[in-house]
Amino acid sequence: QHFASKGFGAFRVPFLWERLQPKLQGDFDATYLKGLEDAVSTIVAAGGKAIIDPHNYARYSTTGQVSGGQVIGADGSSVSIADFQDLWKRLASHFASNDSVIFAMMNEPNTMSTGLWASIAQTTIKTIRNTGAKQLVLIPGNGWTGAWSWMQSWPDSEGKLSNGDAFASFTDPGNNFAFEMHQYLDSDHSGTHDACTSASAGVDALTAVTEWLQAHKFPAF
């Protein structure tokens, strides 16, 4: 309510996949879901948009320790792409009637195959649309979805693809998505240092990806 009164219009609501869905492809935990619903309701009542965001870095932990999460769909992982699709099928169905909710597909995928993540995102947005949900869906890239590194291949664990390469042909059946990009202005783009590197740090970081977005007529958030 405080920030809404200051003119803020959108609020991220991070949650942990494991707490919402303690068993893969199982029912949502009723108490945790109620907490998520309450947060969304408070934001909407204040006139804002609620961005629900599984804060899992493209992982799910089956050990009870979040730090031990396994990468979705990776070789040897017990967490499948179908598991992730099930999460979003349930979430999208649950919030489909609330047009003040925005779906952020995943917070900051990293240290994985960029091609794999792009494939997961493409199949998952189709799953979301198959529920009838029409909300804006935010799609992150690999490499902590950094805007500055969107056109670089180093985040790819296979060393082959940039996000720009992997998402060049991305489509949304609902035609209502944007690429979610994060950008900090300190020396290593982590947001953990007090000082910005220069007065032009933001422009410098966003130039290459902005050109890519314009060339492909893609929106970003």
PDB file of C-alpha atoms in Angstrom:
ATOM      1  CA  GLN A   1       0.000   0.000   0.000  1.00  0.00           C
ATOM      2  CA  HIS A   2       2.854   2.374   0.806  1.00  0.00           C
ATOM      3  CA  PHE A   3       4.589   1.888  -2.519  1.00  0.00           C
ATOM      4  CA  ALA A   4       1.320   1.941  -4.438  1.00  0.00           C
ATOM      5  CA  SER A   5       0.645   5.346  -2.884  1.00  0.00           C
ATOM      6  CA  LYS A   6       4.011   6.481  -4.260  1.00  0.00           C
ATOM      7  CA  GLY A   7       3.000   5.494  -7.784  1.00  0.00           C
ATOM      8  CA  PHE A   8       4.453   1.995  -8.078  1.00  0.00           C
ATOM      9  CA  GLY A   9       2.262  -0.157 -10.278  1.00  0.00           C
ATOM     10  CA  ALA A  10       3.761  -3.665 -10.343  1.00  0.00           C
ATOM     11  CA  PHE A  11       5.071  -5.810  -7.495  1.00  0.00           C
ATOM     12  CA  ARG A  12       6.975  -9.074  -7.650  1.00  0.00           C
ATOM     13  CA  VAL A  13       5.692 -11.843  -5.385  1.00  0.00           C
ATOM     14  CA  PRO A  14       8.459 -14.449  -5.162  1.00  0.00           C
ATOM     15  CA  PHE A  15       7.685 -17.909  -3.875  1.00  0.00           C
ATOM     16  CA  LEU A  16       9.481 -21.237  -3.625  1.00  0.00           C
ATOM     17  CA  TRP A  17       8.267 -24.010  -5.889  1.00  0.00           C
ATOM     18  CA  GLU A  18       9.065 -26.649  -3.268  1.00  0.00           C
ATOM     19  CA  ARG A  19       6.887 -24.936  -0.666  1.00  0.00           C
ATOM     20  CA  LEU A  20       3.970 -24.417  -3.004  1.00  0.00           C
ATOM     21  CA  GLN A  21       4.185 -27.924  -4.467  1.00  0.00           C
ATOM     22  CA  PRO A  22       5.979 -30.186  -1.982  1.00  0.00           C
ATOM     23  CA  LYS A  23       5.637 -33.186  -4.294  1.00  0.00           C
ATOM     24  CA  LEU A  24       6.322 -32.857  -8.005  1.00  0.00           C
ATOM     25  CA  GLN A  25       3.057 -32.978  -9.965  1.00  0.00           C
ATOM     26  CA  GLY A  26       1.226 -33.121  -6.654  1.00  0.00           C
ATOM     27  CA  ASP A  27      -1.360 -30.836  -5.106  1.00  0.00           C
ATOM     28  CA  PHE A  28      -0.414 -27.353  -3.952  1.00  0.00           C
ATOM     29  CA  ASP A  29       0.088 -26.845  -0.236  1.00  0.00           C
ATOM     30  CA  ALA A  30      -3.142 -25.136   0.848  1.00  0.00           C
ATOM     31  CA  THR A  31      -1.560 -22.914   3.496  1.00  0.00           C
ATOM     32  CA  TYR A  32       1.250 -21.711   1.261  1.00  0.00           C
ATOM     33  CA  LEU A  33      -1.165 -21.119  -1.633  1.00  0.00           C
ATOM     34  CA  LYS A  34      -3.372 -19.054   0.692  1.00  0.00           C
ATOM     35  CA  GLY A  35      -0.380 -16.871   1.529  1.00  0.00           C
ATOM     36  CA  LEU A  36       0.285 -16.339  -2.162  1.00  0.00           C
ATOM     37  CA  GLU A  37      -3.368 -15.529  -2.790  1.00  0.00           C
ATOM     38  CA  ASP A  38      -3.401 -13.039   0.088  1.00  0.00           C
ATOM     39  CA  ALA A  39      -0.320 -11.243  -1.239  1.00  0.00           C
ATOM     40  CA  VAL A  40      -1.877 -11.028  -4.701  1.00  0.00           C
ATOM     41  CA  SER A  41      -5.167  -9.751  -3.275  1.00  0.00           C
ATOM     42  CA  THR A  42      -3.420  -7.038  -1.241  1.00  0.00           C
ATOM     43  CA  ILE A  43      -1.555  -5.800  -4.308  1.00  0.00           C
ATOM     44  CA  VAL A  44      -4.619  -5.844  -6.536  1.00  0.00           C
ATOM     45  CA  ALA A  45      -6.711  -4.040  -3.909  1.00  0.00           C
ATOM     46  CA  ALA A  46      -4.084  -1.285  -3.895  1.00  0.00           C
ATOM     47  CA  GLY A  47      -4.453  -0.923  -7.663  1.00  0.00           C
ATOM     48  CA  GLY A  48      -1.303  -2.798  -8.621  1.00  0.00           C
ATOM     49  CA  LYS A  49      -0.281  -5.723 -10.755  1.00  0.00           C
ATOM     50  CA  ALA A  50       1.035  -8.809  -8.949  1.00  0.00           C
ATOM     51  CA  ILE A  51       3.949 -10.596 -10.647  1.00  0.00           C
ATOM     52  CA  ILE A  52       4.045 -14.153  -9.300  1.00  0.00           C
ATOM     53  CA  ASP A  53       7.531 -15.539  -9.552  1.00  0.00           C
ATOM     54  CA  PRO A  54       8.893 -19.017  -8.724  1.00  0.00           C
ATOM     55  CA  HIS A  55      12.230 -17.972  -7.225  1.00  0.00           C
ATOM     56  CA  ASN A  56      14.024 -21.198  -8.051  1.00  0.00           C
ATOM     57  CA  TYR A  57      16.685 -20.426 -10.656  1.00  0.00           C
ATOM     58  CA  ALA A  58      15.339 -23.226 -12.921  1.00  0.00           C
ATOM     59  CA  ARG A  59      15.744 -25.787 -10.153  1.00  0.00           C
ATOM     60  CA  TYR A  60      13.724 -27.880  -7.731  1.00  0.00           C
ATOM     61  CA  SER A  61      15.071 -29.535  -4.600  1.00  0.00           C
ATOM     62  CA  THR A  62      13.906 -33.016  -3.710  1.00  0.00           C
ATOM     63  CA  THR A  63      16.078 -33.147  -0.561  1.00  0.00           C
ATOM     64  CA  GLY A  64      14.399 -30.512   1.581  1.00  0.00           C
ATOM     65  CA  GLN A  65      17.355 -28.177   1.085  1.00  0.00           C
ATOM     66  CA  VAL A  66      16.805 -25.435  -1.495  1.00  0.00           C
ATOM     67  CA  SER A  67      20.540 -25.217  -2.150  1.00  0.00           C
ATOM     68  CA  GLY A  68      20.467 -28.793  -3.454  1.00  0.00           C
ATOM     69  CA  GLY A  69      18.075 -28.098  -6.308  1.00  0.00           C
ATOM     70  CA  GLN A  70      18.329 -30.031  -9.568  1.00  0.00           C
ATOM     71  CA  VAL A  71      18.147 -28.300 -12.941  1.00  0.00           C
ATOM     72  CA  ILE A  72      14.869 -28.824 -14.773  1.00  0.00           C
ATOM     73  CA  GLY A  73      15.261 -31.278 -17.635  1.00  0.00           C
ATOM     74  CA  ALA A  74      19.049 -31.618 -17.372  1.00  0.00           C
ATOM     75  CA  ASP A  75      20.823 -34.920 -17.950  1.00  0.00           C
ATOM     76  CA  GLY A  76      20.635 -36.980 -14.769  1.00  0.00           C
ATOM     77  CA  SER A  77      18.101 -34.661 -13.124  1.00  0.00           C
ATOM     78  CA  SER A  78      15.054 -36.150 -11.430  1.00  0.00           C
ATOM     79  CA  VAL A  79      13.136 -32.937 -12.180  1.00  0.00           C
ATOM     80  CA  SER A  80      11.554 -33.135 -15.620  1.00  0.00           C
ATOM     81  CA  ILE A  81      10.213 -30.536 -18.010  1.00  0.00           C
ATOM     82  CA  ALA A  82       6.809 -32.165 -17.495  1.00  0.00           C
ATOM     83  CA  ASP A  83       7.126 -31.392 -13.769  1.00  0.00           C
ATOM     84  CA  PHE A  84       7.631 -27.709 -14.547  1.00  0.00           C
ATOM     85  CA  GLN A  85       4.760 -27.700 -17.014  1.00  0.00           C
ATOM     86  CA  ASP A  86       2.548 -29.201 -14.320  1.00  0.00           C
ATOM     87  CA  LEU A  87       3.442 -26.356 -11.953  1.00  0.00           C
ATOM     88  CA  TRP A  88       2.432 -23.769 -14.512  1.00  0.00           C
ATOM     89  CA  LYS A  89      -0.664 -25.632 -15.633  1.00  0.00           C
ATOM     90  CA  ARG A  90      -1.911 -25.476 -12.042  1.00  0.00           C
ATOM     91  CA  LEU A  91      -0.784 -21.888 -11.403  1.00  0.00           C
ATOM     92  CA  ALA A  92      -2.168 -20.521 -14.668  1.00  0.00           C
ATOM     93  CA  SER A  93      -5.475 -22.294 -14.154  1.00  0.00           C
ATOM     94  CA  HIS A  94      -5.733 -20.967 -10.610  1.00  0.00           C
ATOM     95  CA  PHE A  95      -5.108 -17.313 -11.521  1.00  0.00           C
ATOM     96  CA  ALA A  96      -6.509 -17.298 -15.072  1.00  0.00           C
ATOM     97  CA  SER A  97      -9.523 -15.182 -14.120  1.00  0.00           C
ATOM     98  CA  ASN A  98      -7.426 -12.447 -12.470  1.00  0.00           C
ATOM     99  CA  ASP A  99      -6.151 -10.086 -15.137  1.00  0.00           C
ATOM    100  CA  SER A 100      -4.146  -8.155 -12.546  1.00  0.00           C
ATOM    101  CA  VAL A 101      -1.746 -11.096 -12.209  1.00  0.00           C
ATOM    102  CA  ILE A 102       1.392 -11.343 -14.348  1.00  0.00           C
ATOM    103  CA  PHE A 103       3.179 -14.674 -14.718  1.00  0.00           C
ATOM    104  CA  ALA A 104       6.973 -14.523 -14.374  1.00  0.00           C
ATOM    105  CA  MET A 105       7.951 -17.975 -15.593  1.00  0.00           C
ATOM    106  CA  MET A 106      11.095 -18.384 -13.469  1.00  0.00           C
ATOM    107  CA  ASN A 107      13.566 -16.220 -11.598  1.00  0.00           C
ATOM    108  CA  GLU A 108      17.055 -16.075 -13.087  1.00  0.00           C
ATOM    109  CA  PRO A 109      17.881 -19.437 -14.661  1.00  0.00           C
ATOM    110  CA  ASN A 110      21.650 -19.940 -14.580  1.00  0.00           C
ATOM    111  CA  THR A 111      24.511 -22.403 -14.912  1.00  0.00           C
ATOM    112  CA  MET A 112      22.679 -24.610 -17.387  1.00  0.00           C
ATOM    113  CA  SER A 113      22.217 -25.164 -21.102  1.00  0.00           C
ATOM    114  CA  THR A 114      20.787 -22.057 -22.754  1.00  0.00           C
ATOM    115  CA  GLY A 115      19.238 -24.169 -25.484  1.00  0.00           C
ATOM    116  CA  LEU A 116      17.571 -26.357 -22.883  1.00  0.00           C
ATOM    117  CA  TRP A 117      16.127 -23.371 -21.038  1.00  0.00           C
ATOM    118  CA  ALA A 118      14.789 -21.819 -24.256  1.00  0.00           C
ATOM    119  CA  SER A 119      13.107 -25.121 -25.109  1.00  0.00           C
ATOM    120  CA  ILE A 120      11.582 -25.335 -21.630  1.00  0.00           C
ATOM    121  CA  ALA A 121      10.263 -21.777 -21.899  1.00  0.00           C
ATOM    122  CA  GLN A 122       8.743 -22.429 -25.310  1.00  0.00           C
ATOM    123  CA  THR A 123       6.895 -25.568 -24.251  1.00  0.00           C
ATOM    124  CA  THR A 124       5.796 -24.055 -20.953  1.00  0.00           C
ATOM    125  CA  ILE A 125       4.217 -20.966 -22.457  1.00  0.00           C
ATOM    126  CA  LYS A 126       2.159 -23.276 -24.647  1.00  0.00           C
ATOM    127  CA  THR A 127       1.077 -25.127 -21.497  1.00  0.00           C
ATOM    128  CA  ILE A 128       0.042 -21.836 -19.904  1.00  0.00           C
ATOM    129  CA  ARG A 129      -1.988 -20.801 -22.944  1.00  0.00           C
ATOM    130  CA  ASN A 130      -3.668 -24.202 -23.121  1.00  0.00           C
ATOM    131  CA  THR A 131      -5.307 -23.400 -19.772  1.00  0.00           C
ATOM    132  CA  GLY A 132      -7.021 -20.402 -21.347  1.00  0.00           C
ATOM    133  CA  ALA A 133      -4.928 -17.913 -19.363  1.00  0.00           C
ATOM    134  CA  LYS A 134      -4.323 -14.698 -21.280  1.00  0.00           C
ATOM    135  CA  GLN A 135      -2.064 -12.868 -18.813  1.00  0.00           C
ATOM    136  CA  LEU A 136       1.253 -11.272 -19.648  1.00  0.00           C
ATOM    137  CA  VAL A 137       4.009 -13.884 -19.295  1.00  0.00           C
ATOM    138  CA  LEU A 138       7.571 -12.778 -18.537  1.00  0.00           C
ATOM    139  CA  ILE A 139      10.277 -14.980 -20.047  1.00  0.00           C
ATOM    140  CA  PRO A 140      13.786 -14.898 -18.540  1.00  0.00           C
ATOM    141  CA  GLY A 141      16.977 -15.960 -20.222  1.00  0.00           C
ATOM    142  CA  ASN A 142      19.867 -18.042 -18.939  1.00  0.00           C
ATOM    143  CA  GLY A 143      22.779 -16.402 -17.117  1.00  0.00           C
ATOM    144  CA  TRP A 144      20.618 -14.810 -14.407  1.00  0.00           C
ATOM    145  CA  THR A 145      18.696 -13.205 -17.319  1.00  0.00           C
ATOM    146  CA  GLY A 146      21.253 -10.426 -17.520  1.00  0.00           C
ATOM    147  CA  ALA A 147      20.497  -7.794 -20.150  1.00  0.00           C
ATOM    148  CA  TRP A 148      24.192  -7.000 -20.510  1.00  0.00           C
ATOM    149  CA  SER A 149      25.078 -10.611 -21.385  1.00  0.00           C
ATOM    150  CA  TRP A 150      22.002 -11.476 -23.484  1.00  0.00           C
ATOM    151  CA  MET A 151      24.057 -11.581 -26.675  1.00  0.00           C
ATOM    152  CA  GLN A 152      26.973 -13.536 -25.149  1.00  0.00           C
ATOM    153  CA  SER A 153      27.433 -17.304 -25.067  1.00  0.00           C
ATOM    154  CA  TRP A 154      29.386 -17.651 -21.807  1.00  0.00           C
ATOM    155  CA  PRO A 155      26.249 -18.285 -19.675  1.00  0.00           C
ATOM    156  CA  ASP A 156      25.580 -21.433 -21.712  1.00  0.00           C
ATOM    157  CA  SER A 157      26.980 -24.478 -19.913  1.00  0.00           C
ATOM    158  CA  GLU A 158      27.596 -25.946 -23.366  1.00  0.00           C
ATOM    159  CA  GLY A 159      29.353 -22.780 -24.529  1.00  0.00           C
ATOM    160  CA  LYS A 160      27.360 -22.544 -27.748  1.00  0.00           C
ATOM    161  CA  LEU A 161      24.363 -20.243 -27.606  1.00  0.00           C
ATOM    162  CA  SER A 162      23.577 -16.772 -26.397  1.00  0.00           C
ATOM    163  CA  ASN A 163      20.070 -15.985 -25.224  1.00  0.00           C
ATOM    164  CA  GLY A 164      19.749 -13.965 -28.404  1.00  0.00           C
ATOM    165  CA  ASP A 165      20.451 -17.063 -30.478  1.00  0.00           C
ATOM    166  CA  ALA A 166      18.304 -19.405 -28.407  1.00  0.00           C
ATOM    167  CA  PHE A 167      15.231 -17.167 -28.281  1.00  0.00           C
ATOM    168  CA  ALA A 168      15.354 -15.711 -31.790  1.00  0.00           C
ATOM    169  CA  SER A 169      12.356 -17.781 -32.903  1.00  0.00           C
ATOM    170  CA  PHE A 170      10.387 -17.696 -29.640  1.00  0.00           C
ATOM    171  CA  THR A 171       6.623 -17.482 -30.064  1.00  0.00           C
ATOM    172  CA  ASP A 172       3.660 -17.098 -27.747  1.00  0.00           C
ATOM    173  CA  PRO A 173       0.292 -18.523 -28.887  1.00  0.00           C
ATOM    174  CA  GLY A 174      -1.355 -15.804 -26.789  1.00  0.00           C
ATOM    175  CA  ASN A 175       0.829 -13.012 -28.181  1.00  0.00           C
ATOM    176  CA  ASN A 176       1.258 -11.467 -24.739  1.00  0.00           C
ATOM    177  CA  PHE A 177       4.778 -11.982 -23.471  1.00  0.00           C
ATOM    178  CA  ALA A 178       7.918 -10.005 -22.775  1.00  0.00           C
ATOM    179  CA  PHE A 179      11.488 -11.055 -22.121  1.00  0.00           C
ATOM    180  CA  GLU A 180      12.334 -10.340 -18.503  1.00  0.00           C
ATOM    181  CA  MET A 181      15.807  -8.851 -18.170  1.00  0.00           C
ATOM    182  CA  HIS A 182      17.717  -7.851 -15.050  1.00  0.00           C
ATOM    183  CA  GLN A 183      20.414  -5.206 -15.073  1.00  0.00           C
ATOM    184  CA  TYR A 184      22.543  -3.878 -12.233  1.00  0.00           C
ATOM    185  CA  LEU A 185      24.987  -1.042 -12.759  1.00  0.00           C
ATOM    186  CA  ASP A 186      27.923  -2.091 -10.571  1.00  0.00           C
ATOM    187  CA  SER A 187      31.215  -3.545 -11.750  1.00  0.00           C
ATOM    188  CA  ASP A 188      30.151  -7.186 -12.091  1.00  0.00           C
ATOM    189  CA  HIS A 189      26.420  -6.608 -12.777  1.00  0.00           C
ATOM    190  CA  SER A 190      25.472  -8.365  -9.546  1.00  0.00           C
ATOM    191  CA  GLY A 191      23.945  -5.494  -7.599  1.00  0.00           C
ATOM    192  CA  THR A 192      26.160  -6.316  -4.613  1.00  0.00           C
ATOM    193  CA  HIS A 193      28.386  -3.220  -4.771  1.00  0.00           C
ATOM    194  CA  ASP A 194      27.521   0.328  -3.774  1.00  0.00           C
ATOM    195  CA  ALA A 195      29.028   2.145  -6.743  1.00  0.00           C
ATOM    196  CA  CYS A 196      27.887   2.341 -10.355  1.00  0.00           C
ATOM    197  CA  THR A 197      30.731   1.940 -12.810  1.00  0.00           C
ATOM    198  CA  SER A 198      29.938   5.085 -14.831  1.00  0.00           C
ATOM    199  CA  ALA A 199      27.206   7.519 -15.770  1.00  0.00           C
ATOM    200  CA  SER A 200      26.666   5.559 -18.983  1.00  0.00           C
ATOM    201  CA  ALA A 201      26.639   2.082 -17.409  1.00  0.00           C
ATOM    202  CA  GLY A 202      22.949   1.534 -18.084  1.00  0.00           C
ATOM    203  CA  VAL A 203      23.083   2.641 -21.697  1.00  0.00           C
ATOM    204  CA  ASP A 204      26.237   0.634 -22.321  1.00  0.00           C
ATOM    205  CA  ALA A 205      24.695  -2.515 -20.855  1.00  0.00           C
ATOM    206  CA  LEU A 206      21.428  -2.253 -22.766  1.00  0.00           C
ATOM    207  CA  THR A 207      22.626  -1.192 -26.217  1.00  0.00           C
ATOM    208  CA  ALA A 208      23.262  -4.615 -27.770  1.00  0.00           C
ATOM    209  CA  VAL A 209      20.138  -6.297 -26.420  1.00  0.00           C
ATOM    210  CA  THR A 210      17.973  -3.320 -27.382  1.00  0.00           C
ATOM    211  CA  GLU A 211      19.155  -3.658 -30.971  1.00  0.00           C
ATOM    212  CA  TRP A 212      18.273  -7.365 -30.864  1.00  0.00           C
ATOM    213  CA  LEU A 213      14.821  -6.666 -29.462  1.00  0.00           C
ATOM    214  CA  GLN A 214      14.132  -4.068 -32.117  1.00  0.00           C
ATOM    215  CA  ALA A 215      15.366  -6.331 -34.916  1.00  0.00           C
ATOM    216  CA  HIS A 216      13.042  -9.143 -33.795  1.00  0.00           C
ATOM    217  CA  LYS A 217      10.164  -6.866 -32.726  1.00  0.00           C
ATOM    218  CA  PHE A 218      10.238  -8.391 -29.250  1.00  0.00           C
ATOM    219  CA  PRO A 219       9.096  -6.607 -26.058  1.00  0.00           C
ATOM    220  CA  ALA A 220      11.136  -6.639 -22.858  1.00  0.00           C
ATOM    221  CA  PHE A 221      10.422  -5.958 -19.202  1.00  0.00           C
TER     222      PHE A 221
END
